[in-house]
Amino acid sequence: MSGEFRGEFRVRELVLGIEGLALLRHAVDGDEAFLKERVAEIRRFAHADFTDLTDSGVEKLPDGGALVSELDAAAGYASWSAVYDSLPSSYIEVEEPAVHAILDGLTPGVALDAACGTGRQTRALTARGHRVIGVDQSPEMLAKAREHTPEADFRVGHLERLPLGDDSVDLAVCSLAMTHLPDLAPGVAELARVVRPGGRIVVTDMHPFVIALQGQCLFVRDSDELAFVRNHVHLPGRYLEAFGRAGLRVRGCQEPLFNGRLAPGGYEEFIADAARAAWNGLPIVVVWDVEVPA
């Protein structure tokens, strides 16, 4: 555990924040009945006792008393690995079609799945004929990846210190991992180092809008405690700066939008109208397609 943060999961504040964001985004052109319902729910939730699940109107909301801790990436993904593949994710659902469309246009070769986790991109790359090297700092996540794709070459390593030689792969994919780095530059520079001239790099990340508004992605740890691995806001300008420093050329950038899926059993399901109004039309991931100049 990093020790940087340990506190309480505050359902009331999160619910009120979502309701407020829905109001903010629709204050000018929102339907009057919709706006009145948001105000009414804010009043109700603001005065509700969230520790008393029998309280009228909030009996289905989760208890607000769960502990939440920040974990470093090693401890966080060791714990997260047990349930990671079973959790539905709107981020992955909108990210994968964009990534797969890029991969479908590439000639098979040697590919790196950097910060591969349980190997979902390793599976996509292998299915397209690539010989894949998967790298992750979490042995627990790599164990899951090996179960899915035993033919791939999996190695323990960090984004900032990849265990590969210079110019050793034709393609590198890094999915939803750069957000955990306080500084993008070292990770981007490493990807540029290992990809051959003329090769491609596909980087996806949680969109800075989402991180700035919502903060961290929580998961259940040890059955009764919530935890997160910190996400950092990386604005597009920072990415462009990091790509430029590494000598990379941007071919394209996509920003897939929220698809309407709310996490099953989460607090947002109980304020679904407000949650969808808050997030609809906002990009939730960013997909970068860049190349190493020949």
PDB file of C-alpha atoms in Angstrom:
ATOM      1  CA  MET A   1       0.000   0.000   0.000  1.00  0.00           C
ATOM      2  CA  SER A   2       1.331   3.413  -0.905  1.00  0.00           C
ATOM      3  CA  GLY A   3       0.089   5.132   2.215  1.00  0.00           C
ATOM      4  CA  GLU A   4      -0.837   8.230   0.195  1.00  0.00           C
ATOM      5  CA  PHE A   5      -4.536   7.942   0.854  1.00  0.00           C
ATOM      6  CA  ARG A   6      -6.869   5.956   3.079  1.00  0.00           C
ATOM      7  CA  GLY A   7     -10.386   7.125   3.666  1.00  0.00           C
ATOM      8  CA  GLU A   8     -14.070   6.420   3.197  1.00  0.00           C
ATOM      9  CA  PHE A   9     -16.127   5.772   0.094  1.00  0.00           C
ATOM     10  CA  ARG A  10     -18.606   8.669   0.231  1.00  0.00           C
ATOM     11  CA  VAL A  11     -21.723   7.637  -1.641  1.00  0.00           C
ATOM     12  CA  ARG A  12     -23.635  10.819  -0.794  1.00  0.00           C
ATOM     13  CA  GLU A  13     -20.987  13.124  -2.275  1.00  0.00           C
ATOM     14  CA  LEU A  14     -20.590  10.993  -5.390  1.00  0.00           C
ATOM     15  CA  VAL A  15     -24.337  10.860  -6.011  1.00  0.00           C
ATOM     16  CA  LEU A  16     -24.712  14.588  -5.457  1.00  0.00           C
ATOM     17  CA  GLY A  17     -21.775  15.243  -7.766  1.00  0.00           C
ATOM     18  CA  ILE A  18     -23.319  13.216 -10.609  1.00  0.00           C
ATOM     19  CA  GLU A  19     -26.674  14.941 -10.122  1.00  0.00           C
ATOM     20  CA  GLY A  20     -24.923  18.323 -10.120  1.00  0.00           C
ATOM     21  CA  LEU A  21     -22.956  17.529 -13.281  1.00  0.00           C
ATOM     22  CA  ALA A  22     -26.182  16.531 -15.028  1.00  0.00           C
ATOM     23  CA  LEU A  23     -27.694  19.870 -13.993  1.00  0.00           C
ATOM     24  CA  LEU A  24     -24.626  21.825 -15.057  1.00  0.00           C
ATOM     25  CA  ARG A  25     -24.573  20.257 -18.520  1.00  0.00           C
ATOM     26  CA  HIS A  26     -28.312  20.791 -19.114  1.00  0.00           C
ATOM     27  CA  ALA A  27     -28.996  24.028 -17.248  1.00  0.00           C
ATOM     28  CA  VAL A  28     -29.546  26.016 -20.451  1.00  0.00           C
ATOM     29  CA  ASP A  29     -31.359  23.588 -22.743  1.00  0.00           C
ATOM     30  CA  GLY A  30     -32.589  20.856 -20.401  1.00  0.00           C
ATOM     31  CA  ASP A  31     -36.160  19.639 -20.209  1.00  0.00           C
ATOM     32  CA  GLU A  32     -37.958  21.353 -17.325  1.00  0.00           C
ATOM     33  CA  ALA A  33     -39.277  18.094 -15.860  1.00  0.00           C
ATOM     34  CA  PHE A  34     -35.784  16.579 -16.021  1.00  0.00           C
ATOM     35  CA  LEU A  35     -34.254  19.582 -14.241  1.00  0.00           C
ATOM     36  CA  LYS A  36     -36.917  19.554 -11.520  1.00  0.00           C
ATOM     37  CA  GLU A  37     -36.320  15.854 -10.913  1.00  0.00           C
ATOM     38  CA  ARG A  38     -32.574  16.466 -10.523  1.00  0.00           C
ATOM     39  CA  VAL A  39     -33.191  19.229  -7.966  1.00  0.00           C
ATOM     40  CA  ALA A  40     -35.677  17.034  -6.102  1.00  0.00           C
ATOM     41  CA  GLU A  41     -33.209  14.153  -5.956  1.00  0.00           C
ATOM     42  CA  ILE A  42     -30.425  16.454  -4.773  1.00  0.00           C
ATOM     43  CA  ARG A  43     -32.653  17.662  -1.923  1.00  0.00           C
ATOM     44  CA  ARG A  44     -33.598  14.116  -1.004  1.00  0.00           C
ATOM     45  CA  PHE A  45     -30.060  12.743  -1.104  1.00  0.00           C
ATOM     46  CA  ALA A  46     -28.567  15.768   0.674  1.00  0.00           C
ATOM     47  CA  HIS A  47     -30.714  15.029   3.734  1.00  0.00           C
ATOM     48  CA  ALA A  48     -30.596  11.228   3.601  1.00  0.00           C
ATOM     49  CA  ASP A  49     -28.732   9.196   6.167  1.00  0.00           C
ATOM     50  CA  PHE A  50     -26.713   6.908   3.909  1.00  0.00           C
ATOM     51  CA  THR A  51     -25.723   4.689   6.826  1.00  0.00           C
ATOM     52  CA  ASP A  52     -29.400   3.852   7.359  1.00  0.00           C
ATOM     53  CA  LEU A  53     -30.383   1.732   4.363  1.00  0.00           C
ATOM     54  CA  THR A  54     -34.039   1.843   5.407  1.00  0.00           C
ATOM     55  CA  ASP A  55     -34.146   5.580   4.823  1.00  0.00           C
ATOM     56  CA  SER A  56     -36.946   6.387   2.395  1.00  0.00           C
ATOM     57  CA  GLY A  57     -35.814   6.769  -1.194  1.00  0.00           C
ATOM     58  CA  VAL A  58     -32.256   5.535  -0.710  1.00  0.00           C
ATOM     59  CA  GLU A  59     -32.748   2.004   0.539  1.00  0.00           C
ATOM     60  CA  LYS A  60     -31.172   0.529  -2.605  1.00  0.00           C
ATOM     61  CA  LEU A  61     -28.064   2.679  -2.555  1.00  0.00           C
ATOM     62  CA  PRO A  62     -24.828   1.014  -1.379  1.00  0.00           C
ATOM     63  CA  ASP A  63     -23.570   1.771   2.100  1.00  0.00           C
ATOM     64  CA  GLY A  64     -21.282   4.792   2.271  1.00  0.00           C
ATOM     65  CA  GLY A  65     -19.058   3.421   5.013  1.00  0.00           C
ATOM     66  CA  ALA A  66     -16.636   1.257   3.039  1.00  0.00           C
ATOM     67  CA  LEU A  67     -12.945   1.949   3.482  1.00  0.00           C
ATOM     68  CA  VAL A  68     -11.011   2.955   0.360  1.00  0.00           C
ATOM     69  CA  SER A  69      -7.241   2.843   0.018  1.00  0.00           C
ATOM     70  CA  GLU A  70      -4.750   3.881  -2.611  1.00  0.00           C
ATOM     71  CA  LEU A  71      -2.415   1.082  -3.670  1.00  0.00           C
ATOM     72  CA  ASP A  72       0.709   1.261  -5.766  1.00  0.00           C
ATOM     73  CA  ALA A  73       0.527  -0.468  -9.136  1.00  0.00           C
ATOM     74  CA  ALA A  74       2.195  -3.685  -7.917  1.00  0.00           C
ATOM     75  CA  ALA A  75      -0.127  -4.202  -4.954  1.00  0.00           C
ATOM     76  CA  GLY A  76      -3.167  -2.874  -6.767  1.00  0.00           C
ATOM     77  CA  TYR A  77      -2.972  -5.122  -9.786  1.00  0.00           C
ATOM     78  CA  ALA A  78      -1.999  -8.132  -7.685  1.00  0.00           C
ATOM     79  CA  SER A  79      -5.323  -7.720  -5.912  1.00  0.00           C
ATOM     80  CA  TRP A  80      -7.289  -6.632  -8.996  1.00  0.00           C
ATOM     81  CA  SER A  81      -6.077  -9.570 -11.113  1.00  0.00           C
ATOM     82  CA  ALA A  82      -8.464 -12.025  -9.457  1.00  0.00           C
ATOM     83  CA  VAL A  83     -11.560 -10.235 -10.785  1.00  0.00           C
ATOM     84  CA  TYR A  84     -10.221  -7.992 -13.566  1.00  0.00           C
ATOM     85  CA  ASP A  85     -11.469 -10.061 -16.516  1.00  0.00           C
ATOM     86  CA  SER A  86     -14.941 -10.513 -15.028  1.00  0.00           C
ATOM     87  CA  LEU A  87     -15.693  -6.809 -14.594  1.00  0.00           C
ATOM     88  CA  PRO A  88     -17.694  -5.056 -17.330  1.00  0.00           C
ATOM     89  CA  SER A  89     -16.009  -1.884 -18.552  1.00  0.00           C
ATOM     90  CA  SER A  90     -17.482   0.860 -20.696  1.00  0.00           C
ATOM     91  CA  TYR A  91     -13.914   2.075 -21.268  1.00  0.00           C
ATOM     92  CA  ILE A  92     -12.833  -1.203 -22.844  1.00  0.00           C
ATOM     93  CA  GLU A  93     -16.066  -1.538 -24.798  1.00  0.00           C
ATOM     94  CA  VAL A  94     -15.496   1.721 -26.668  1.00  0.00           C
ATOM     95  CA  GLU A  95     -11.699   1.418 -26.827  1.00  0.00           C
ATOM     96  CA  GLU A  96     -11.393  -2.018 -28.422  1.00  0.00           C
ATOM     97  CA  PRO A  97     -13.244  -1.307 -31.708  1.00  0.00           C
ATOM     98  CA  ALA A  98     -11.010   1.705 -32.338  1.00  0.00           C
ATOM     99  CA  VAL A  99      -7.828  -0.239 -31.565  1.00  0.00           C
ATOM    100  CA  HIS A 100      -8.874  -3.306 -33.535  1.00  0.00           C
ATOM    101  CA  ALA A 101      -9.644  -1.177 -36.593  1.00  0.00           C
ATOM    102  CA  ILE A 102      -6.049   0.073 -36.538  1.00  0.00           C
ATOM    103  CA  LEU A 103      -4.619  -3.408 -35.998  1.00  0.00           C
ATOM    104  CA  ASP A 104      -6.659  -4.820 -38.876  1.00  0.00           C
ATOM    105  CA  GLY A 105      -4.737  -2.593 -41.280  1.00  0.00           C
ATOM    106  CA  LEU A 106      -1.257  -3.710 -40.179  1.00  0.00           C
ATOM    107  CA  THR A 107       0.962  -6.465 -41.546  1.00  0.00           C
ATOM    108  CA  PRO A 108       1.687  -9.192 -38.953  1.00  0.00           C
ATOM    109  CA  GLY A 109       5.107  -9.037 -37.323  1.00  0.00           C
ATOM    110  CA  VAL A 110       6.648  -8.901 -33.879  1.00  0.00           C
ATOM    111  CA  ALA A 111       4.369  -6.979 -31.531  1.00  0.00           C
ATOM    112  CA  LEU A 112       4.727  -5.708 -27.988  1.00  0.00           C
ATOM    113  CA  ASP A 113       1.755  -5.569 -25.621  1.00  0.00           C
ATOM    114  CA  ALA A 114       3.141  -3.104 -23.083  1.00  0.00           C
ATOM    115  CA  ALA A 115       1.527  -3.163 -19.624  1.00  0.00           C
ATOM    116  CA  CYS A 116      -0.397  -6.126 -20.987  1.00  0.00           C
ATOM    117  CA  GLY A 117      -2.330  -6.968 -17.826  1.00  0.00           C
ATOM    118  CA  THR A 118      -4.354 -10.140 -18.364  1.00  0.00           C
ATOM    119  CA  GLY A 119      -3.478 -10.021 -22.050  1.00  0.00           C
ATOM    120  CA  ARG A 120      -6.611  -8.841 -23.838  1.00  0.00           C
ATOM    121  CA  GLN A 121      -4.564  -7.024 -26.495  1.00  0.00           C
ATOM    122  CA  THR A 122      -2.140  -9.954 -26.641  1.00  0.00           C
ATOM    123  CA  ARG A 123      -5.090 -12.107 -27.674  1.00  0.00           C
ATOM    124  CA  ALA A 124      -6.143  -9.576 -30.312  1.00  0.00           C
ATOM    125  CA  LEU A 125      -2.623  -9.348 -31.716  1.00  0.00           C
ATOM    126  CA  THR A 126      -2.101 -13.120 -31.749  1.00  0.00           C
ATOM    127  CA  ALA A 127      -5.407 -13.600 -33.557  1.00  0.00           C
ATOM    128  CA  ARG A 128      -4.106 -11.246 -36.270  1.00  0.00           C
ATOM    129  CA  GLY A 129      -0.936 -13.258 -36.819  1.00  0.00           C
ATOM    130  CA  HIS A 130       1.566 -11.309 -34.732  1.00  0.00           C
ATOM    131  CA  ARG A 131       4.272 -12.913 -32.619  1.00  0.00           C
ATOM    132  CA  VAL A 132       3.615 -11.194 -29.299  1.00  0.00           C
ATOM    133  CA  ILE A 133       5.755 -10.169 -26.359  1.00  0.00           C
ATOM    134  CA  GLY A 134       3.663  -9.171 -23.359  1.00  0.00           C
ATOM    135  CA  VAL A 135       5.226  -7.076 -20.604  1.00  0.00           C
ATOM    136  CA  ASP A 136       3.692  -6.195 -17.254  1.00  0.00           C
ATOM    137  CA  GLN A 137       5.022  -5.358 -13.815  1.00  0.00           C
ATOM    138  CA  SER A 138       2.449  -7.620 -12.125  1.00  0.00           C
ATOM    139  CA  PRO A 139       3.296 -11.364 -11.997  1.00  0.00           C
ATOM    140  CA  GLU A 140      -0.313 -11.998 -10.988  1.00  0.00           C
ATOM    141  CA  MET A 141      -1.668 -10.316 -14.115  1.00  0.00           C
ATOM    142  CA  LEU A 142       0.905 -12.111 -16.273  1.00  0.00           C
ATOM    143  CA  ALA A 143      -0.220 -15.457 -14.852  1.00  0.00           C
ATOM    144  CA  LYS A 144      -3.737 -14.739 -16.111  1.00  0.00           C
ATOM    145  CA  ALA A 145      -2.360 -13.643 -19.500  1.00  0.00           C
ATOM    146  CA  ARG A 146      -0.390 -16.904 -19.862  1.00  0.00           C
ATOM    147  CA  GLU A 147      -3.544 -18.911 -19.238  1.00  0.00           C
ATOM    148  CA  HIS A 148      -5.273 -17.113 -22.119  1.00  0.00           C
ATOM    149  CA  THR A 149      -2.371 -17.079 -24.606  1.00  0.00           C
ATOM    150  CA  PRO A 150       0.333 -19.615 -23.656  1.00  0.00           C
ATOM    151  CA  GLU A 151       2.102 -19.201 -27.002  1.00  0.00           C
ATOM    152  CA  ALA A 152       3.021 -15.561 -26.286  1.00  0.00           C
ATOM    153  CA  ASP A 153       6.309 -14.505 -24.667  1.00  0.00           C
ATOM    154  CA  PHE A 154       5.483 -12.851 -21.338  1.00  0.00           C
ATOM    155  CA  ARG A 155       8.049 -10.877 -19.341  1.00  0.00           C
ATOM    156  CA  VAL A 156       7.999  -8.967 -16.058  1.00  0.00           C
ATOM    157  CA  GLY A 157       8.887  -5.320 -16.618  1.00  0.00           C
ATOM    158  CA  HIS A 158       7.862  -1.693 -16.290  1.00  0.00           C
ATOM    159  CA  LEU A 159       6.672   0.750 -18.918  1.00  0.00           C
ATOM    160  CA  GLU A 160       9.582   3.037 -18.106  1.00  0.00           C
ATOM    161  CA  ARG A 161      12.133   0.173 -18.367  1.00  0.00           C
ATOM    162  CA  LEU A 162      10.940  -2.306 -20.962  1.00  0.00           C
ATOM    163  CA  PRO A 163      12.938  -5.602 -21.062  1.00  0.00           C
ATOM    164  CA  LEU A 164      13.493  -5.433 -24.825  1.00  0.00           C
ATOM    165  CA  GLY A 165      16.317  -4.304 -27.040  1.00  0.00           C
ATOM    166  CA  ASP A 166      16.331  -1.235 -29.268  1.00  0.00           C
ATOM    167  CA  ASP A 167      14.371  -1.518 -32.531  1.00  0.00           C
ATOM    168  CA  SER A 168      13.213  -5.023 -31.618  1.00  0.00           C
ATOM    169  CA  VAL A 169       9.487  -4.963 -32.508  1.00  0.00           C
ATOM    170  CA  ASP A 170       7.374  -3.815 -35.423  1.00  0.00           C
ATOM    171  CA  LEU A 171       4.418  -2.682 -33.359  1.00  0.00           C
ATOM    172  CA  ALA A 172       3.728  -1.679 -29.770  1.00  0.00           C
ATOM    173  CA  VAL A 173       0.322  -1.448 -28.123  1.00  0.00           C
ATOM    174  CA  CYS A 174      -0.177   0.114 -24.694  1.00  0.00           C
ATOM    175  CA  SER A 175      -3.745   0.127 -23.381  1.00  0.00           C
ATOM    176  CA  LEU A 176      -5.159   2.141 -20.476  1.00  0.00           C
ATOM    177  CA  ALA A 177      -1.883   2.145 -18.565  1.00  0.00           C
ATOM    178  CA  MET A 178      -0.151   5.477 -19.165  1.00  0.00           C
ATOM    179  CA  THR A 179      -2.665   7.092 -16.809  1.00  0.00           C
ATOM    180  CA  HIS A 180      -0.814   5.475 -13.885  1.00  0.00           C
ATOM    181  CA  LEU A 181       2.427   7.310 -14.758  1.00  0.00           C
ATOM    182  CA  PRO A 182       2.860  10.766 -13.216  1.00  0.00           C
ATOM    183  CA  ASP A 183       4.946  11.705 -16.276  1.00  0.00           C
ATOM    184  CA  LEU A 184       4.203  10.383 -19.764  1.00  0.00           C
ATOM    185  CA  ALA A 185       7.616  11.072 -21.248  1.00  0.00           C
ATOM    186  CA  PRO A 186       9.566   8.027 -19.951  1.00  0.00           C
ATOM    187  CA  GLY A 187       6.890   5.552 -21.019  1.00  0.00           C
ATOM    188  CA  VAL A 188       6.478   7.077 -24.474  1.00  0.00           C
ATOM    189  CA  ALA A 189      10.263   7.226 -24.936  1.00  0.00           C
ATOM    190  CA  GLU A 190      10.561   3.520 -24.116  1.00  0.00           C
ATOM    191  CA  LEU A 191       7.915   2.581 -26.655  1.00  0.00           C
ATOM    192  CA  ALA A 192       9.739   4.670 -29.255  1.00  0.00           C
ATOM    193  CA  ARG A 193      13.045   2.991 -28.346  1.00  0.00           C
ATOM    194  CA  VAL A 194      11.877  -0.583 -28.878  1.00  0.00           C
ATOM    195  CA  VAL A 195       9.870  -0.046 -32.100  1.00  0.00           C
ATOM    196  CA  ARG A 196      11.777  -0.235 -35.367  1.00  0.00           C
ATOM    197  CA  PRO A 197      11.849   2.698 -37.813  1.00  0.00           C
ATOM    198  CA  GLY A 198       8.686   2.567 -39.863  1.00  0.00           C
ATOM    199  CA  GLY A 199       6.854   0.760 -37.075  1.00  0.00           C
ATOM    200  CA  ARG A 200       3.654   1.761 -35.327  1.00  0.00           C
ATOM    201  CA  ILE A 201       2.620   2.518 -31.754  1.00  0.00           C
ATOM    202  CA  VAL A 202      -0.973   2.452 -30.525  1.00  0.00           C
ATOM    203  CA  VAL A 203      -1.544   4.044 -27.117  1.00  0.00           C
ATOM    204  CA  THR A 204      -4.891   4.272 -25.382  1.00  0.00           C
ATOM    205  CA  ASP A 205      -5.661   6.031 -22.146  1.00  0.00           C
ATOM    206  CA  MET A 206      -8.569   7.083 -20.011  1.00  0.00           C
ATOM    207  CA  HIS A 207      -9.682  10.457 -21.300  1.00  0.00           C
ATOM    208  CA  PRO A 208      -8.556  13.390 -19.146  1.00  0.00           C
ATOM    209  CA  PHE A 209     -12.198  14.594 -18.979  1.00  0.00           C
ATOM    210  CA  VAL A 210     -13.185  11.437 -17.124  1.00  0.00           C
ATOM    211  CA  ILE A 211     -10.264  11.469 -14.726  1.00  0.00           C
ATOM    212  CA  ALA A 212     -10.685  15.162 -13.976  1.00  0.00           C
ATOM    213  CA  LEU A 213     -14.404  14.727 -13.293  1.00  0.00           C
ATOM    214  CA  GLN A 214     -14.642  11.262 -11.775  1.00  0.00           C
ATOM    215  CA  GLY A 215     -11.176  10.614 -10.416  1.00  0.00           C
ATOM    216  CA  GLN A 216     -10.286   7.022  -9.655  1.00  0.00           C
ATOM    217  CA  CYS A 217     -11.516   3.569 -10.680  1.00  0.00           C
ATOM    218  CA  LEU A 218     -12.457   1.616  -7.573  1.00  0.00           C
ATOM    219  CA  PHE A 219     -12.351  -2.152  -7.143  1.00  0.00           C
ATOM    220  CA  VAL A 220     -13.095  -4.476  -4.224  1.00  0.00           C
ATOM    221  CA  ARG A 221     -10.065  -5.631  -2.266  1.00  0.00           C
ATOM    222  CA  ASP A 222     -10.136  -8.390   0.366  1.00  0.00           C
ATOM    223  CA  SER A 223     -13.931  -8.690  -0.017  1.00  0.00           C
ATOM    224  CA  ASP A 224     -14.811  -5.714   2.176  1.00  0.00           C
ATOM    225  CA  GLU A 225     -12.499  -2.836   1.269  1.00  0.00           C
ATOM    226  CA  LEU A 226     -12.341  -0.651  -1.821  1.00  0.00           C
ATOM    227  CA  ALA A 227      -9.067   0.320  -3.443  1.00  0.00           C
ATOM    228  CA  PHE A 228      -7.660   2.135  -6.460  1.00  0.00           C
ATOM    229  CA  VAL A 229      -4.416   2.633  -8.367  1.00  0.00           C
ATOM    230  CA  ARG A 230      -4.039   6.346  -8.970  1.00  0.00           C
ATOM    231  CA  ASN A 231      -4.953   7.777 -12.365  1.00  0.00           C
ATOM    232  CA  HIS A 232      -3.176  10.947 -13.484  1.00  0.00           C
ATOM    233  CA  VAL A 233      -4.644  13.519 -15.863  1.00  0.00           C
ATOM    234  CA  HIS A 234      -2.686  13.610 -19.134  1.00  0.00           C
ATOM    235  CA  LEU A 235      -3.980  16.335 -21.427  1.00  0.00           C
ATOM    236  CA  PRO A 236      -3.610  15.900 -25.211  1.00  0.00           C
ATOM    237  CA  GLY A 237      -0.972  18.614 -25.254  1.00  0.00           C
ATOM    238  CA  ARG A 238       1.199  16.554 -22.894  1.00  0.00           C
ATOM    239  CA  TYR A 239       0.879  13.556 -25.179  1.00  0.00           C
ATOM    240  CA  LEU A 240       1.834  15.623 -28.219  1.00  0.00           C
ATOM    241  CA  GLU A 241       4.831  16.966 -26.334  1.00  0.00           C
ATOM    242  CA  ALA A 242       5.934  13.453 -25.314  1.00  0.00           C
ATOM    243  CA  PHE A 243       5.487  12.120 -28.845  1.00  0.00           C
ATOM    244  CA  GLY A 244       7.459  15.026 -30.254  1.00  0.00           C
ATOM    245  CA  ARG A 245      10.335  14.551 -27.811  1.00  0.00           C
ATOM    246  CA  ALA A 246      10.498  10.860 -28.723  1.00  0.00           C
ATOM    247  CA  GLY A 247      10.632  11.663 -32.437  1.00  0.00           C
ATOM    248  CA  LEU A 248       7.258  10.095 -33.183  1.00  0.00           C
ATOM    249  CA  ARG A 249       4.740  11.217 -35.784  1.00  0.00           C
ATOM    250  CA  VAL A 250       1.014  11.219 -35.013  1.00  0.00           C
ATOM    251  CA  ARG A 251      -1.137   9.536 -37.650  1.00  0.00           C
ATOM    252  CA  GLY A 252      -4.456   9.876 -35.867  1.00  0.00           C
ATOM    253  CA  CYS A 253      -6.299  10.435 -32.623  1.00  0.00           C
ATOM    254  CA  GLN A 254      -9.747   9.102 -31.708  1.00  0.00           C
ATOM    255  CA  GLU A 255     -11.859   9.991 -28.692  1.00  0.00           C
ATOM    256  CA  PRO A 256     -14.648   7.389 -28.335  1.00  0.00           C
ATOM    257  CA  LEU A 257     -17.699   8.581 -26.428  1.00  0.00           C
ATOM    258  CA  PHE A 258     -19.503   7.148 -23.409  1.00  0.00           C
ATOM    259  CA  ASN A 259     -21.735   4.326 -24.657  1.00  0.00           C
ATOM    260  CA  GLY A 260     -24.446   4.512 -22.004  1.00  0.00           C
ATOM    261  CA  ARG A 261     -23.317   1.496 -19.974  1.00  0.00           C
ATOM    262  CA  LEU A 262     -23.389   1.978 -16.213  1.00  0.00           C
ATOM    263  CA  ALA A 263     -21.488  -0.409 -13.970  1.00  0.00           C
ATOM    264  CA  PRO A 264     -23.900  -3.120 -12.756  1.00  0.00           C
ATOM    265  CA  GLY A 265     -24.648  -2.786  -9.057  1.00  0.00           C
ATOM    266  CA  GLY A 266     -22.883   0.551  -8.771  1.00  0.00           C
ATOM    267  CA  TYR A 267     -24.339   3.685  -7.281  1.00  0.00           C
ATOM    268  CA  GLU A 268     -24.873   5.226 -10.728  1.00  0.00           C
ATOM    269  CA  GLU A 269     -27.469   2.574 -11.576  1.00  0.00           C
ATOM    270  CA  PHE A 270     -29.721   4.066  -8.909  1.00  0.00           C
ATOM    271  CA  ILE A 271     -29.525   7.518 -10.473  1.00  0.00           C
ATOM    272  CA  ALA A 272     -29.376   6.276 -14.066  1.00  0.00           C
ATOM    273  CA  ASP A 273     -31.150   9.254 -15.656  1.00  0.00           C
ATOM    274  CA  ALA A 274     -28.766  11.700 -14.010  1.00  0.00           C
ATOM    275  CA  ALA A 275     -25.693   9.560 -14.682  1.00  0.00           C
ATOM    276  CA  ARG A 276     -26.388   9.176 -18.383  1.00  0.00           C
ATOM    277  CA  ALA A 277     -27.210  12.873 -18.700  1.00  0.00           C
ATOM    278  CA  ALA A 278     -23.921  13.678 -16.960  1.00  0.00           C
ATOM    279  CA  TRP A 279     -21.735  11.447 -19.162  1.00  0.00           C
ATOM    280  CA  ASN A 280     -23.539  11.235 -22.526  1.00  0.00           C
ATOM    281  CA  GLY A 281     -21.580  12.901 -25.305  1.00  0.00           C
ATOM    282  CA  LEU A 282     -18.323  12.976 -23.337  1.00  0.00           C
ATOM    283  CA  PRO A 283     -15.215  11.128 -24.548  1.00  0.00           C
ATOM    284  CA  ILE A 284     -14.112   8.497 -22.042  1.00  0.00           C
ATOM    285  CA  VAL A 285     -10.961   7.172 -23.711  1.00  0.00           C
ATOM    286  CA  VAL A 286      -8.382   8.507 -26.141  1.00  0.00           C
ATOM    287  CA  VAL A 287      -6.715   6.347 -28.812  1.00  0.00           C
ATOM    288  CA  TRP A 288      -3.437   7.506 -30.341  1.00  0.00           C
ATOM    289  CA  ASP A 289      -2.034   6.028 -33.571  1.00  0.00           C
ATOM    290  CA  VAL A 290       1.590   7.083 -34.048  1.00  0.00           C
ATOM    291  CA  GLU A 291       4.546   5.904 -36.066  1.00  0.00           C
ATOM    292  CA  VAL A 292       8.319   5.815 -35.825  1.00  0.00           C
ATOM    293  CA  PRO A 293       9.613   7.651 -38.897  1.00  0.00           C
ATOM    294  CA  ALA A 294      11.546   5.381 -41.263  1.00  0.00           C
TER     295      ALA A 294
END
